[in-house]
Short mmCIF file of C-alpha atoms and ligand atoms in Angstrom, two decimals:
data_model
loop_
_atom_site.label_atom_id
_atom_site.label_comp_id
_atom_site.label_asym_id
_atom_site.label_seq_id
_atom_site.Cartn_x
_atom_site.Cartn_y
_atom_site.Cartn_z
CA UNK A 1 28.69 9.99 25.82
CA UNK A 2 29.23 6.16 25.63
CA UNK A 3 28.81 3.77 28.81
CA UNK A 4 32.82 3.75 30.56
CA UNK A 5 32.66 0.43 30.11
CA UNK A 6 31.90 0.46 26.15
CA UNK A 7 33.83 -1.53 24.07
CA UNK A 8 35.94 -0.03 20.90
CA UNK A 9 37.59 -2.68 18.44
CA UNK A 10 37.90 -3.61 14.95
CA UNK A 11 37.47 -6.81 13.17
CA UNK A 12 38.50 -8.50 9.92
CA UNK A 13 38.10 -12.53 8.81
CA UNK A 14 40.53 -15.24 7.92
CA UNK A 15 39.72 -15.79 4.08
CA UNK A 16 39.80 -12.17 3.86
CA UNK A 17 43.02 -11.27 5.82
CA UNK A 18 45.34 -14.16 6.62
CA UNK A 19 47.05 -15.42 2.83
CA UNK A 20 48.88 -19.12 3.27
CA UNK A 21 46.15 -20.53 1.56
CA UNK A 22 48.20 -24.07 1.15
CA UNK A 23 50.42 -23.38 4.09
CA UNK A 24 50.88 -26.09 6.33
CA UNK A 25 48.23 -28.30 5.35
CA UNK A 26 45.01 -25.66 5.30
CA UNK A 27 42.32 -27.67 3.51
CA UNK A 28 40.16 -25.84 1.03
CA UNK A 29 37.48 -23.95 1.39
CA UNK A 30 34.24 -22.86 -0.84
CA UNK A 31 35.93 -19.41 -1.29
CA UNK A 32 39.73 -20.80 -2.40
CA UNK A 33 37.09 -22.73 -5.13
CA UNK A 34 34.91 -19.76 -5.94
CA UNK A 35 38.05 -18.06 -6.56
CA UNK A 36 39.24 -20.70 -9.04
CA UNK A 37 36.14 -20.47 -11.43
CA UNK A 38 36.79 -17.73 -14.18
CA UNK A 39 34.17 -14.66 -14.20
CA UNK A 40 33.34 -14.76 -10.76
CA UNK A 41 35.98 -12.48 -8.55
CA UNK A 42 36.66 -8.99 -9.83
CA UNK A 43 40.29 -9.32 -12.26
CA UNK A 44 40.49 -13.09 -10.97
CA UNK A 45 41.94 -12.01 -7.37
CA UNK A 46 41.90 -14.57 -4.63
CA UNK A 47 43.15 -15.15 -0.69
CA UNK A 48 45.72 -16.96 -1.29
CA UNK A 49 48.13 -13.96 -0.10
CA UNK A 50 45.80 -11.68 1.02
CA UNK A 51 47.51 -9.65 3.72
CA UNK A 52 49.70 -12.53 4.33
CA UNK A 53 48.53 -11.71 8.21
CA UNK A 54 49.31 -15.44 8.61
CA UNK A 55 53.06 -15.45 8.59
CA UNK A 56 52.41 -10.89 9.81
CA UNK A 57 50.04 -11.29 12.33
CA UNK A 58 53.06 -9.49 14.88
CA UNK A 59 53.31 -6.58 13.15
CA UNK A 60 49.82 -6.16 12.84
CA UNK A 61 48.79 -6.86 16.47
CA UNK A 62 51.50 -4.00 17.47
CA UNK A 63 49.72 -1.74 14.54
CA UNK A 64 46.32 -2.76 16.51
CA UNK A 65 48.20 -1.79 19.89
CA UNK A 66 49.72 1.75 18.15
CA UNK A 67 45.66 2.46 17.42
CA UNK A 68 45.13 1.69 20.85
CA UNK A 69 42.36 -0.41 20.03
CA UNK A 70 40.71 -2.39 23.13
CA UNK A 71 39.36 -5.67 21.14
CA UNK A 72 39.87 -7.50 18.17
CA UNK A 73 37.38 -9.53 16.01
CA UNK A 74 39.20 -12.41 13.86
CA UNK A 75 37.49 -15.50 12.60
CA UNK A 76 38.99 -18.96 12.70
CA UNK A 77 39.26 -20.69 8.92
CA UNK A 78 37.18 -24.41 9.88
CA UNK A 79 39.48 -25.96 6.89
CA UNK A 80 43.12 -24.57 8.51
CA UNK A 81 41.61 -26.53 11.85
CA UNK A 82 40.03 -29.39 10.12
CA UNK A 83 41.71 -29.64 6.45
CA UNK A 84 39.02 -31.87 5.45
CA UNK A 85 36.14 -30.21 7.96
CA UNK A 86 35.91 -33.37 9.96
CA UNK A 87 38.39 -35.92 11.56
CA UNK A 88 42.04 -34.84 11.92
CA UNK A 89 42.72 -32.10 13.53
CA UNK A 90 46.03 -29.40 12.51
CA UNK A 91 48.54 -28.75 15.00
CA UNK A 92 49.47 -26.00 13.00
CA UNK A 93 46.50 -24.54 12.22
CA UNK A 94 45.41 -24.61 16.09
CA UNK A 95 49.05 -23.14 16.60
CA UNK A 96 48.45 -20.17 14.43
CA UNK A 97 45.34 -18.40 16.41
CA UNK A 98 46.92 -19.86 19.75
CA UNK A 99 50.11 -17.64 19.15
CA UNK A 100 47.70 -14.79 17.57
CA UNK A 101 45.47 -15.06 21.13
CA UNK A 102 48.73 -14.78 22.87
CA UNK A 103 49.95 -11.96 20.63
CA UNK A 104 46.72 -10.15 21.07
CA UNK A 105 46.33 -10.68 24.75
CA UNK A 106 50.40 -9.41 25.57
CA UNK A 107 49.48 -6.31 23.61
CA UNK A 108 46.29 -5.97 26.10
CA UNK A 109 43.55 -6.38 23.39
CA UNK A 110 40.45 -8.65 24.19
CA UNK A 111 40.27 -11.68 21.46
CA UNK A 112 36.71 -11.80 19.68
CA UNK A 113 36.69 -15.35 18.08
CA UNK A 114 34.14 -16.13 15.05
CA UNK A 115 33.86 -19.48 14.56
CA UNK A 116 32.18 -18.97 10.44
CA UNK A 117 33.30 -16.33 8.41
CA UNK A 118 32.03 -17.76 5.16
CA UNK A 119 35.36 -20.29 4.68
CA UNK A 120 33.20 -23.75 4.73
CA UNK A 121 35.30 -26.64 3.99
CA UNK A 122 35.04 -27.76 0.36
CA UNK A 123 35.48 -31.37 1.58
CA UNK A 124 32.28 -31.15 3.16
CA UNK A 125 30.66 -28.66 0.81
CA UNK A 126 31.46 -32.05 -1.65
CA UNK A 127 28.86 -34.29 1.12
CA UNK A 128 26.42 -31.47 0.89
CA UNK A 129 27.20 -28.80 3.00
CA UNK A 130 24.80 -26.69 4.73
CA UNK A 131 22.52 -28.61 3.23
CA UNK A 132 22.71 -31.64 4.66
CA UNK A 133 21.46 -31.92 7.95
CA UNK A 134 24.68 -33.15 9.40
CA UNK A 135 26.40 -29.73 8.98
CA UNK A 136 24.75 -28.93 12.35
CA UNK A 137 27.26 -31.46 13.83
CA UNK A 138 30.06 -31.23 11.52
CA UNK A 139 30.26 -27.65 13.04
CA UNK A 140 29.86 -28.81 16.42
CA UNK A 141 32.68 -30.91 16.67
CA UNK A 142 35.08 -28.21 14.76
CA UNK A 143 33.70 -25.82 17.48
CA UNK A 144 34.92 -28.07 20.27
CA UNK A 145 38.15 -28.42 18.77
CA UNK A 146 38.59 -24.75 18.49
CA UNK A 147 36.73 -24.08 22.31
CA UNK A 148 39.56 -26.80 23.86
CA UNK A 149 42.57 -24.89 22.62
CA UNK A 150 41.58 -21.44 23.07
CA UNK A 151 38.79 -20.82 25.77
CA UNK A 152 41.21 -20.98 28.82
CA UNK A 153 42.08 -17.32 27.42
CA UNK A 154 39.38 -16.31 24.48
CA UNK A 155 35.98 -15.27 26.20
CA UNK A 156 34.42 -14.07 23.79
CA UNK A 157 32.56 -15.77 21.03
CA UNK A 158 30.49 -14.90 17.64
CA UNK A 159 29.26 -18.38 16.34
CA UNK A 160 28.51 -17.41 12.69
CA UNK A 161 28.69 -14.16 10.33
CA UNK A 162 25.36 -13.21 8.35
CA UNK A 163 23.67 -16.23 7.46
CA UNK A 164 21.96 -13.68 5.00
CA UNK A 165 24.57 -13.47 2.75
CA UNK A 166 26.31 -16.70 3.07
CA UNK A 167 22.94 -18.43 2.29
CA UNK A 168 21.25 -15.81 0.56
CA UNK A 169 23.91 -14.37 -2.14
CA UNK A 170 26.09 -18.08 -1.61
CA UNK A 171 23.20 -20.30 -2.13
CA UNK A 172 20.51 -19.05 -3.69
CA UNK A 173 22.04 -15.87 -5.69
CA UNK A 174 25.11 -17.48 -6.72
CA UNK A 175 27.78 -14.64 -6.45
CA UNK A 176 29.43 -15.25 -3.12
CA UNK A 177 30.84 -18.87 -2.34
CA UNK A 178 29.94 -21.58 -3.09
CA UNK A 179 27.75 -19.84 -5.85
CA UNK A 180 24.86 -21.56 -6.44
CA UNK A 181 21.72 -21.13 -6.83
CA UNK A 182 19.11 -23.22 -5.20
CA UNK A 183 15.67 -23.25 -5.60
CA UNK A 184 14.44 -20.58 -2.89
CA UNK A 185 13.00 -23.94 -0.31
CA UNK A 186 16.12 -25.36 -0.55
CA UNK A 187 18.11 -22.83 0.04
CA UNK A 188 15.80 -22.03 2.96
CA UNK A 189 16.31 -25.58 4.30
CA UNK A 190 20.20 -24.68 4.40
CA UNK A 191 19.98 -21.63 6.23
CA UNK A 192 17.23 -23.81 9.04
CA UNK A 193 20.49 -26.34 8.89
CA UNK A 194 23.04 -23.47 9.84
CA UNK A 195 21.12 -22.03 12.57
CA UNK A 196 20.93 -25.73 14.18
CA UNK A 197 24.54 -25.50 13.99
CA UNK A 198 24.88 -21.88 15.49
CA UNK A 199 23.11 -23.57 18.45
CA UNK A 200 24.82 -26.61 18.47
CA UNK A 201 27.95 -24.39 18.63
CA UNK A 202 26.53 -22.48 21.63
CA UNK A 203 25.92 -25.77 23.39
CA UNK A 204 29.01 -26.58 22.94
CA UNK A 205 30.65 -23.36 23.56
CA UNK A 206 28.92 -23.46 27.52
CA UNK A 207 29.76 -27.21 27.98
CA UNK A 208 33.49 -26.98 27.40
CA UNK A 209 34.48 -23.32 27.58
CA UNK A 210 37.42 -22.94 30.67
CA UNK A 211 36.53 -19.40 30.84
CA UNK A 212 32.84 -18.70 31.45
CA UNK A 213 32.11 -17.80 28.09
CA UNK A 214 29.89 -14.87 26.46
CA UNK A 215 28.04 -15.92 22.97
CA UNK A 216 26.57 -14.17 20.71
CA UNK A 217 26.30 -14.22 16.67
CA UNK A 218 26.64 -11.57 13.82
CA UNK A 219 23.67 -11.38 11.27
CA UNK A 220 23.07 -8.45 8.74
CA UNK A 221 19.33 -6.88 7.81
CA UNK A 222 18.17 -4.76 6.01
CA UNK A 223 17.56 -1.22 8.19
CA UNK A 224 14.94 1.39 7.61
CA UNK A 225 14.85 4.34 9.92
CA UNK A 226 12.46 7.16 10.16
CA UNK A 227 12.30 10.06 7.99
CA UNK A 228 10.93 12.00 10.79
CA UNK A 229 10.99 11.12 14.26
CA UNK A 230 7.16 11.40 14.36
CA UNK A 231 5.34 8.11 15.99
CA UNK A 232 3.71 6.98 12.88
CA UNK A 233 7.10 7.05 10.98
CA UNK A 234 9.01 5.51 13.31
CA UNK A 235 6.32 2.88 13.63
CA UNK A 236 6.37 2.26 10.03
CA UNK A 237 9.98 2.27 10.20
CA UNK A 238 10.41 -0.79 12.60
CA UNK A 239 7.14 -2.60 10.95
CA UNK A 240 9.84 -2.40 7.77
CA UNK A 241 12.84 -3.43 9.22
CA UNK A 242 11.40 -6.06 11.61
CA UNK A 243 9.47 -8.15 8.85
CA UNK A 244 9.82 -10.56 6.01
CA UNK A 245 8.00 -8.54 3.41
CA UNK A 246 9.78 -9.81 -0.19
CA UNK A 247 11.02 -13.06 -0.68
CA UNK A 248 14.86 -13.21 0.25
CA UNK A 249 16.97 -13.71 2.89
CA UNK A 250 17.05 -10.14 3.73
CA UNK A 251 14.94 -9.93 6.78
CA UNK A 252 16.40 -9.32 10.30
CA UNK A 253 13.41 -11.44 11.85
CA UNK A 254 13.33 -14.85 9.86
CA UNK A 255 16.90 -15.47 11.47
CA UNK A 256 16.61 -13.51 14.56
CA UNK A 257 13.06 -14.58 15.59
CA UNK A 258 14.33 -17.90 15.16
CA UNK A 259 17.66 -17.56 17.20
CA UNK A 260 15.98 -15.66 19.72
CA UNK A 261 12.27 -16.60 20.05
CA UNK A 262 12.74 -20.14 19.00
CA UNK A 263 9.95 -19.52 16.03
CA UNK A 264 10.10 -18.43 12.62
CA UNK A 265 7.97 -15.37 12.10
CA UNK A 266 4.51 -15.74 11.29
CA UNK A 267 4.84 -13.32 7.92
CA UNK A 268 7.68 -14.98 6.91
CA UNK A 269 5.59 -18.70 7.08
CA UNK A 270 2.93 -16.82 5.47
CA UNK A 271 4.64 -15.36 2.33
CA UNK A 272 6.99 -18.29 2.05
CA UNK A 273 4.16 -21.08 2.26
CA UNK A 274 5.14 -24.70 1.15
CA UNK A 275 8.83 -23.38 0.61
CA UNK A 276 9.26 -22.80 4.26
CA UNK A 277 11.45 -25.36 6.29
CA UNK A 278 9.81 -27.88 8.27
CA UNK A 279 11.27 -28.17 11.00
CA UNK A 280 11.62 -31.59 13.00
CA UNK A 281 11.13 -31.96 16.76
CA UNK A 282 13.52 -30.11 19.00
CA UNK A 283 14.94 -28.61 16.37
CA UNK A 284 13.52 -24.64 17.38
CA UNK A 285 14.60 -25.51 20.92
CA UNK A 286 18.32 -26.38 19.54
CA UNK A 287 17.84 -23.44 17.41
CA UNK A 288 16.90 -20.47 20.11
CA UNK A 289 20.20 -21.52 22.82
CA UNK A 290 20.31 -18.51 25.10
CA UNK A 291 22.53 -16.19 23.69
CA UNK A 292 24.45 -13.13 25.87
CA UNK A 293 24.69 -10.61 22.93
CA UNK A 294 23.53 -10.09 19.62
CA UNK A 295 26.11 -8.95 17.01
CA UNK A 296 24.55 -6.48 14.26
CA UNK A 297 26.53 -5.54 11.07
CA UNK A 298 25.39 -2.64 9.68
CA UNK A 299 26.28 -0.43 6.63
CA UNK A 300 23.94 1.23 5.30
CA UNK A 301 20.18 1.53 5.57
CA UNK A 302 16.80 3.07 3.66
CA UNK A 303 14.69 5.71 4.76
CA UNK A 304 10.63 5.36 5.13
CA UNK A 305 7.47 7.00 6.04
CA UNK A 306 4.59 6.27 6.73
CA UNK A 307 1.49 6.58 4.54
CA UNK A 308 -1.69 7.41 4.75
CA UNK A 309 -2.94 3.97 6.67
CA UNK A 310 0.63 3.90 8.91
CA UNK A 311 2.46 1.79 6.27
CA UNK A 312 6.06 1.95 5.50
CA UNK A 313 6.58 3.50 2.26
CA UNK A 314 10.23 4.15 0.77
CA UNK A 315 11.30 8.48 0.97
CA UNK A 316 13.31 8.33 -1.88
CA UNK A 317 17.25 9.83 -1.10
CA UNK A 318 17.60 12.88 -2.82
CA UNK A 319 19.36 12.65 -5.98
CA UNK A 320 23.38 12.83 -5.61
CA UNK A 321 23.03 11.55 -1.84
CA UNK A 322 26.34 10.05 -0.63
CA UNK A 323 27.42 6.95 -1.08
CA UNK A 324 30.57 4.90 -0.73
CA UNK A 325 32.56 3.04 -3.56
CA UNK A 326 30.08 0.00 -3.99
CA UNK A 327 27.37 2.92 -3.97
CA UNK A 328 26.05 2.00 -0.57
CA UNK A 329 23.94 4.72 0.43
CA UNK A 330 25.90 6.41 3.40
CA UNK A 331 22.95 6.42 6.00
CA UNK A 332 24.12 7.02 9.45
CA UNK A 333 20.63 6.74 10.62
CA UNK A 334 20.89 3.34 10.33
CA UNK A 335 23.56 3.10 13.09
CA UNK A 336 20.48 4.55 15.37
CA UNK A 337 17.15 2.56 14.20
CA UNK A 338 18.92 -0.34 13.62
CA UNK A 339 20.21 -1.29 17.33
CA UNK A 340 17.19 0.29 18.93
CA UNK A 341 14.72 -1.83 16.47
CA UNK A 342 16.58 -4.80 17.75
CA UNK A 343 17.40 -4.05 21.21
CA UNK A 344 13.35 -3.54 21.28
CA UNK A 345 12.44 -6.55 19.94
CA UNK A 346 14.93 -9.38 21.21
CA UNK A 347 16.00 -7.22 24.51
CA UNK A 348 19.43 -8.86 24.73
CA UNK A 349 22.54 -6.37 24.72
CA UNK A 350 23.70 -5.61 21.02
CA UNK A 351 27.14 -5.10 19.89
CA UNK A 352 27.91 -3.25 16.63
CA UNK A 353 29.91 -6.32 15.30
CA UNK A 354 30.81 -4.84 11.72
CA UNK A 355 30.46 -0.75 10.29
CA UNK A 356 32.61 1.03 8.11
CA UNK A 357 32.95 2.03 4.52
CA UNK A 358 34.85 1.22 1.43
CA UNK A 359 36.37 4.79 0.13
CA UNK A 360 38.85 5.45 -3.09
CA UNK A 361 42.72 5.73 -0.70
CA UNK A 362 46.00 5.29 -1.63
CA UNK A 363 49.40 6.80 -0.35
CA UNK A 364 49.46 10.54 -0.95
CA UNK A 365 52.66 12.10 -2.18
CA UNK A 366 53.62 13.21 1.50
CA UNK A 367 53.71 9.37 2.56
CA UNK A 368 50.28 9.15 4.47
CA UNK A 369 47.02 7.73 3.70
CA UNK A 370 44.26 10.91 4.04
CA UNK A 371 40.59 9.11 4.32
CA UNK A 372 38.54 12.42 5.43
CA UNK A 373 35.15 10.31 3.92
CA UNK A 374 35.83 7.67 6.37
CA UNK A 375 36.22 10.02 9.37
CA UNK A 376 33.31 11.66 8.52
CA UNK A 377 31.16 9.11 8.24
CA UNK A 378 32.23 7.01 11.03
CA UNK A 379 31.72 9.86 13.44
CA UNK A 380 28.23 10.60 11.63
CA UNK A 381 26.98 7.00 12.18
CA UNK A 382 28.87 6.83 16.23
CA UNK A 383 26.65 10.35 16.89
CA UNK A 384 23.92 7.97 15.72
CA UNK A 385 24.70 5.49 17.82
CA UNK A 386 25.02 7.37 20.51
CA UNK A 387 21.60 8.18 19.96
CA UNK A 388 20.35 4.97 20.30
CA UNK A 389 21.95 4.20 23.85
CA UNK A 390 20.48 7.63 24.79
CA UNK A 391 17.05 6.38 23.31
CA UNK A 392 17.54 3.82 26.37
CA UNK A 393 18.80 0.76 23.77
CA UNK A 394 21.80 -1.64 25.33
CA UNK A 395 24.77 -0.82 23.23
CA UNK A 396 27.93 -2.13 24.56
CA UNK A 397 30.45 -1.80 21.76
CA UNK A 398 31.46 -1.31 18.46
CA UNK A 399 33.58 -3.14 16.15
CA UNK A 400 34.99 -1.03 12.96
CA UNK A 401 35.12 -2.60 9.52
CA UNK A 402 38.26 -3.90 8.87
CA UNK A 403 41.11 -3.66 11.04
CA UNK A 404 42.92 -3.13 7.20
CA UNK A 405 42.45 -3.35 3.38
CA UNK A 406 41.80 -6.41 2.71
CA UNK A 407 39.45 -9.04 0.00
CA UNK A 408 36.54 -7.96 0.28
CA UNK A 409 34.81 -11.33 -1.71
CA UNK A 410 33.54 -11.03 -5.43
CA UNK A 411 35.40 -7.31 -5.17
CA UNK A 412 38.20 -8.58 -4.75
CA UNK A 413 40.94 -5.88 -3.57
CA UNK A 414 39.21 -3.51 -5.63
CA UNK A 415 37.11 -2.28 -2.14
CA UNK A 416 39.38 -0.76 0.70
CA UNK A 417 37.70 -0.86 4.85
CA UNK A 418 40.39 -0.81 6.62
CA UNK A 419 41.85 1.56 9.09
CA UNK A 420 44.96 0.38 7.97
CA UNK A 421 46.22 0.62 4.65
CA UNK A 422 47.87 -1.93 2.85
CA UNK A 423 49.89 -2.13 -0.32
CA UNK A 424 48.98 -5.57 -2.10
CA UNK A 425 52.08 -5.54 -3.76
CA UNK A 426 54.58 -5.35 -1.16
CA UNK A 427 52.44 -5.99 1.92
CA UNK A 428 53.14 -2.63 3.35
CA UNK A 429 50.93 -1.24 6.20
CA UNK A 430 50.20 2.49 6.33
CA UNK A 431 47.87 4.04 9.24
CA UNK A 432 45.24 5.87 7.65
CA UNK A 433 44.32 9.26 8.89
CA UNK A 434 40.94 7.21 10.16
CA UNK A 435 43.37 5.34 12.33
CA UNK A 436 44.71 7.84 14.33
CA UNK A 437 41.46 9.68 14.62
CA UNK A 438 39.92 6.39 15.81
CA UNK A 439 42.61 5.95 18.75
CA UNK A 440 41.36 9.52 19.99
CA UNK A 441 37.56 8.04 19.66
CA UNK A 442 38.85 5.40 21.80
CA UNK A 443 41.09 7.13 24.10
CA UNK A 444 38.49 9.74 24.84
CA UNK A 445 35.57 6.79 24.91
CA UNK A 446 33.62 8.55 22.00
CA UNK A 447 33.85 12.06 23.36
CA UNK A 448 35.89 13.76 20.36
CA UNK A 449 32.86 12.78 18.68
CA UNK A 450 31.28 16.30 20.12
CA UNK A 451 33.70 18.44 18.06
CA UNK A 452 33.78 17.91 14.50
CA UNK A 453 37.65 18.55 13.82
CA UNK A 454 38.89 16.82 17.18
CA UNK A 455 41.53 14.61 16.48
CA UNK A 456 42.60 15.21 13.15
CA UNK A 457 45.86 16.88 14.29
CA UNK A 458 47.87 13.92 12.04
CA UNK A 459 45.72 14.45 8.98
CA UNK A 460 47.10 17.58 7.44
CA UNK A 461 48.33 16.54 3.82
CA UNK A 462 51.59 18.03 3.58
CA UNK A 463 52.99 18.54 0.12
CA UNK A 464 56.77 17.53 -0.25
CA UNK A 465 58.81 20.18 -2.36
CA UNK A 466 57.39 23.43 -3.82
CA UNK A 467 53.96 23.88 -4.45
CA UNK A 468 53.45 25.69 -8.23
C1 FCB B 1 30.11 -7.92 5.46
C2 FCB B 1 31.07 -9.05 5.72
C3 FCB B 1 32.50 -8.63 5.87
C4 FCB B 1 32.87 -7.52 4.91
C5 FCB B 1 31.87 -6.40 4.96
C6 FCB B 1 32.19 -5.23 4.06
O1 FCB B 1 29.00 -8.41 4.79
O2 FCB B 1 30.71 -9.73 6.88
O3 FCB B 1 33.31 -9.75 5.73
O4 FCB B 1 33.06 -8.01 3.65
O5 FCB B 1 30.59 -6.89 4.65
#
């Protein structure tokens, strides 16, 4: 079904996963002070244990090898390298993802390095973050720092994850770090200022890499597929998911055209008008470094037809349609349009870089964590992506949302991803039935995927004692 060579993983982030907020001189980042203001994370959670991956990263790497799983996606926290963002470097902090590459790499999976998952240094959030111009720099530097330790063994690079929601929900919104909410331009002007420093970072990345490096970033975007496969729908379709067409940071294109083409889009100039960024000379070209992949995150996605002149129009889902435990609407669909819509339009190779879905486990009385939801609908949305390689796109992997529970932002541990399950409490980690049906996906490279109750052989819930 998939190419041999396609790649299965998983992927989680430091704020998210790794705990030891203060430990060993970690500076502090936008989320640690999100977390601190009262009313904003769900029952006042935080990361400052998380999964404690920090001090557990062992155990978890042999988990990862148990799953078989062939690479894994972590992010590197900027303020655990740089406490204060800039200046002195931590030996410790470097030491931590040097002995997690090594871990990683003995156990025979492929280290995926993100350089910004979100945890911006507060010290430098205080001189203006993203939104001063600087930032562009201040992120080059940490990159080279990171690129010197690590690149004579880590290959493989994501500069930055969704600048959508980072700028979008974290600057202009206000409910995701550093919660704010700028005036649309402005906020605007910060995202222009952290795609200078995504291609500052691939600059850097190619000049100093030991390993000849591949690059590539992870955005979000809102998908809308087909409701038939007719022309005119799928037509409308990709008109909807490849335009600015409301103003927010939603759109695939304002980023992506600008990564890629070196340009904002025209409709996004158009509807945003004086409020767009200017940009200065050179700045596009810095912008629109050649990238080797492009990451896609993708969830969840809306469905559209089109109407009686060939424009996209919204087909309703029927009422009761499934959705996962932050009422995503489960779309599998999405996992097809989405890659193809993009493969189409930037023509680089796309890696699924984030998909999975937050579902109501816990142990069951037999000991084991049953997640049938989360099989189902990862297999629905690989059959769709399977679909979109056969449709002729360049798919070469997929990364599954989250290697394990973890906190999942202004939800705090409320919303459970992960393959793995993991008891807050006493940090214990429990395969979930998802886990051991995803080491068949990966052991049979996506071919259990053909029949619908292959490798659920460990998922039987057994009941302990008699049954009444
Ligand atoms: C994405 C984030 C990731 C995780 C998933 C559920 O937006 O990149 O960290 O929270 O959503």
């Amino acid at each position: 079904m998939f190419p041999n060579d396609f790649l299965w993983g998983a992927g989680s982030s430091s704020y998210q996963v790794e705990g030891a907020a203060k430990a060993d001189g970690r500076g502090d980042s936008v989320w640690d002070a999100l977390c601190r203001q009262e009313g904003t994370i769900y029952h006042g959670h935080n990361g400052d244990v998380a999964c404690d991956h920090y001090n557990r990263y062992r155990e978890d790497v042999s988990l990862m090898k148990e799953i078989g799983l062939q690479a894994y996606r972590f992010s590197v926290a900027w303020p655990r390298i740089m406490p204060d963002g800039v200046g002195t470097v931590s030996k410790a902090g470097l030491d931590f993802y040097d002995k997690l590459t090594d871990e990683l790499l003995a156990a025979g999976i492929t280290p995926w390095v993100t350089l910004f998952h979100w945890d911006f240094p507060t010290a430098l959030y205080q001189n203006g973050g993203w939104m001063n111009r600087d930032s562009a720099n201040w992120f080059a530097d940490y990159t080279k720092v990171v690129v010197d330790r690590l690149s004579d063994r880590v290959q493989n690079w994501i500069t930055i994850n969704e600048p959508q929601i980072y700028i979008g929900l974290g600057h202009w919104e206000g409910k995701h770090a550093p919660g704010i909410k700028l005036p649309f331009a402005q906020a605007l002007l910060a995202g222009h200022h952290t795609m200078m420093a995504h291609g500052r970072a691939v600059q850097v990345i190619r000049a100093s890499a030991k390993k000849t490096p591949t690059v590539g970033w992870a955005p979000v975007g809102r998908v809308e597929y087909p409701a038939t496969e007719t022309k005119a729908d799928i037509d409308a379709a990709r008109a909807s998911t490849m335009s600015v067409d409301k103003k927010n940071f939603w759109s695939n294109t304002w980023f992506g055209d600008a990564a890629v083409f070196g340009h904002y889009p025209e409709d996004g100039l158009k509807l945003f008008g004086s409020e767009a960024p200017t940009p200065k000379a050179g700045d596009m070209e810095l912008i629109a470094q050649k990238i080797d992949f492009y990451g896609l995150n993708i969830y969840s996605g809306g469905r559209v037809k089109a109407d009686a002149d060939g424009k996209p129009t919204p087909v309703w889902l029927e009422q009761g349609h499934a959705r996962n435990a932050l009422s995503w609407a489960v779309a599998p669909e999405s996992l097809r349009w989405g890659p193809r819509f993009i493969y189409e339009r930037y023509k680089l190779p796309v890696i699924i870089t984030e998909n999975g879905m937050t579902n109501l486990d816990w142990v069951h009385s037999d000991g084991a964590v049953h997640d049938p939801q989360r099989i189902d609908f990862t297999r629905k949305y690989l059959i769709e992506l399977n679909k979109a390689v056969a449709d002729g796109a360049n798919i070469t992997g997929y990364f599954h949302w989250s290697i394990m529970d973890n906190f999942e932002w202004a939800e705090g541990y409320k919303d459970r991803f992960g393959l793995i399950h993991v008891d807050f409490e006493t940090q214990k980690r429990t395969l979930k039935d998802s886990a051991h049906w995803y080491s068949e996906v990966i052991s049979s490279n996506g071919k259990i995927l053909e029949t619908p109750h292959a490798g659920l052989e460990k998922s039987v819930f057994v009941y302990e004692g008699t049954v009444a």
